[in-house]
Coordinates of C-alpha atoms in Angstrom, one line a residue:
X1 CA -39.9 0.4 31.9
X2 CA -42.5 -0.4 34.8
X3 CA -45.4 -0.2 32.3
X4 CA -43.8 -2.7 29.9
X5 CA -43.0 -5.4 32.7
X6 CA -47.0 -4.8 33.6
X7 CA -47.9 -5.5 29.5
X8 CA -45.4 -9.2 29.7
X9 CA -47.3 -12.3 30.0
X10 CA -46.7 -13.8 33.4
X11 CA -44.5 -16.5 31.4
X12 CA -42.0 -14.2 30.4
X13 CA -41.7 -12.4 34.5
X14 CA -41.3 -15.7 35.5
X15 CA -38.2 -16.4 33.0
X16 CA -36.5 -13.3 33.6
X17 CA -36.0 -14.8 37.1
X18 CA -35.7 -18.0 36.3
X19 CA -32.6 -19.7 38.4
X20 CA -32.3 -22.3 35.1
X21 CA -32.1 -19.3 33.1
X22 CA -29.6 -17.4 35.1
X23 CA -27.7 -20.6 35.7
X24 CA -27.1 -20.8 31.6
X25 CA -26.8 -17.6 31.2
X26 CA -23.6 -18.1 33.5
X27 CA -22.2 -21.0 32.2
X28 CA -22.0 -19.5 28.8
X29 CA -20.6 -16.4 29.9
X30 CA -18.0 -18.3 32.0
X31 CA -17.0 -20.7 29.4
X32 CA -15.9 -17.1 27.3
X33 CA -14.1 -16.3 30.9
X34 CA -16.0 -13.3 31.5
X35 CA -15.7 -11.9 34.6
X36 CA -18.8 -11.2 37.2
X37 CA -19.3 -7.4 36.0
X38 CA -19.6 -8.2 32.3
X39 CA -21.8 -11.1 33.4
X40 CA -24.3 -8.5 35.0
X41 CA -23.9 -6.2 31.9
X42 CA -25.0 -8.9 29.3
X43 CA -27.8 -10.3 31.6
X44 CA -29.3 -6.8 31.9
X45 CA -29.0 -7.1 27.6
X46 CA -30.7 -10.2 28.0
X47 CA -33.2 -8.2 29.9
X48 CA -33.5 -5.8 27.3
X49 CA -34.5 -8.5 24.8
X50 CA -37.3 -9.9 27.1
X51 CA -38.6 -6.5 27.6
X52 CA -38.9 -6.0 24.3
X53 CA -36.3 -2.9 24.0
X54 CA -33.9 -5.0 22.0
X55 CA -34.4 -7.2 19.5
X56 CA -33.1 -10.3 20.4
X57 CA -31.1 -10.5 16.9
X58 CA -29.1 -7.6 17.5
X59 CA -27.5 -9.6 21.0
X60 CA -24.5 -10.2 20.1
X61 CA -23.4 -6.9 18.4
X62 CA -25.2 -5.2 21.4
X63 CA -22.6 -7.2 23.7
X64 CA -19.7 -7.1 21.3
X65 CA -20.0 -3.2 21.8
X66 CA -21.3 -2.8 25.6
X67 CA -18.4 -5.2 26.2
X68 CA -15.4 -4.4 23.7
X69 CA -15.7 -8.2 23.3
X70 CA -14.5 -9.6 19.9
X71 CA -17.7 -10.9 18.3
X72 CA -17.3 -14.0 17.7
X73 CA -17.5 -14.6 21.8
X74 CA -20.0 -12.4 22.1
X75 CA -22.0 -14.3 18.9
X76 CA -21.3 -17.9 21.3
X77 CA -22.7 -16.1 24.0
X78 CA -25.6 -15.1 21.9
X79 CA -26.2 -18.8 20.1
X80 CA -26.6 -20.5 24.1
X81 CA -28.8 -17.7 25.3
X82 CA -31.1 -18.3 22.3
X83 CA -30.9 -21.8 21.2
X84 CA -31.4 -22.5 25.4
X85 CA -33.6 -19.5 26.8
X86 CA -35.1 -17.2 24.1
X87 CA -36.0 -20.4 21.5
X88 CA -38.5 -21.4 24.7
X89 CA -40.6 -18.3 24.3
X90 CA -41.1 -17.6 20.3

């Protein structure tokens, strides 16, 4: 994992971390009224996708079955963090 953080552009280290980012990652996790710990779980996804481990299309079904979530709240979930972070960095 360390030597694919060393191979991202500094844009993308800097996003992982962004507050703004984390701050709508969390609203759109807590407008599904997930709690803390499946917060955590679906921002280490988001991770994931950033990393370049998962592709950032597979998201939702990658929540829907980390979670047990029924999909379509996983698939809003999905639609913020792309339309609002990942849509940035294409």
């Amino acid at each position: 994992m360390l030597e694919r953080w060393d191979t991202l552009p500094d844009e993308l280290k800097e996003a992982m971390f962004s507050e703004q980012y984390a701050d709508i990652l969390w609203r759109a996790c807590e407008s599904q009224h997930l709690t803390e710990e499946k917060i955590g779980v679906i921002a280490e996804l988001v991770g994931y996708v950033f990393l370049g481990f998962l592709y950032s299309g597979d998201l939702a079904r990658e929540i829907q079955n980390a979670l047990n979530l029924d999909y379509k709240i996983a698939a809003e979930i999905f639609h913020e963090v792309d339309s609002k972070i990942f849509a940035k960095h294409r």
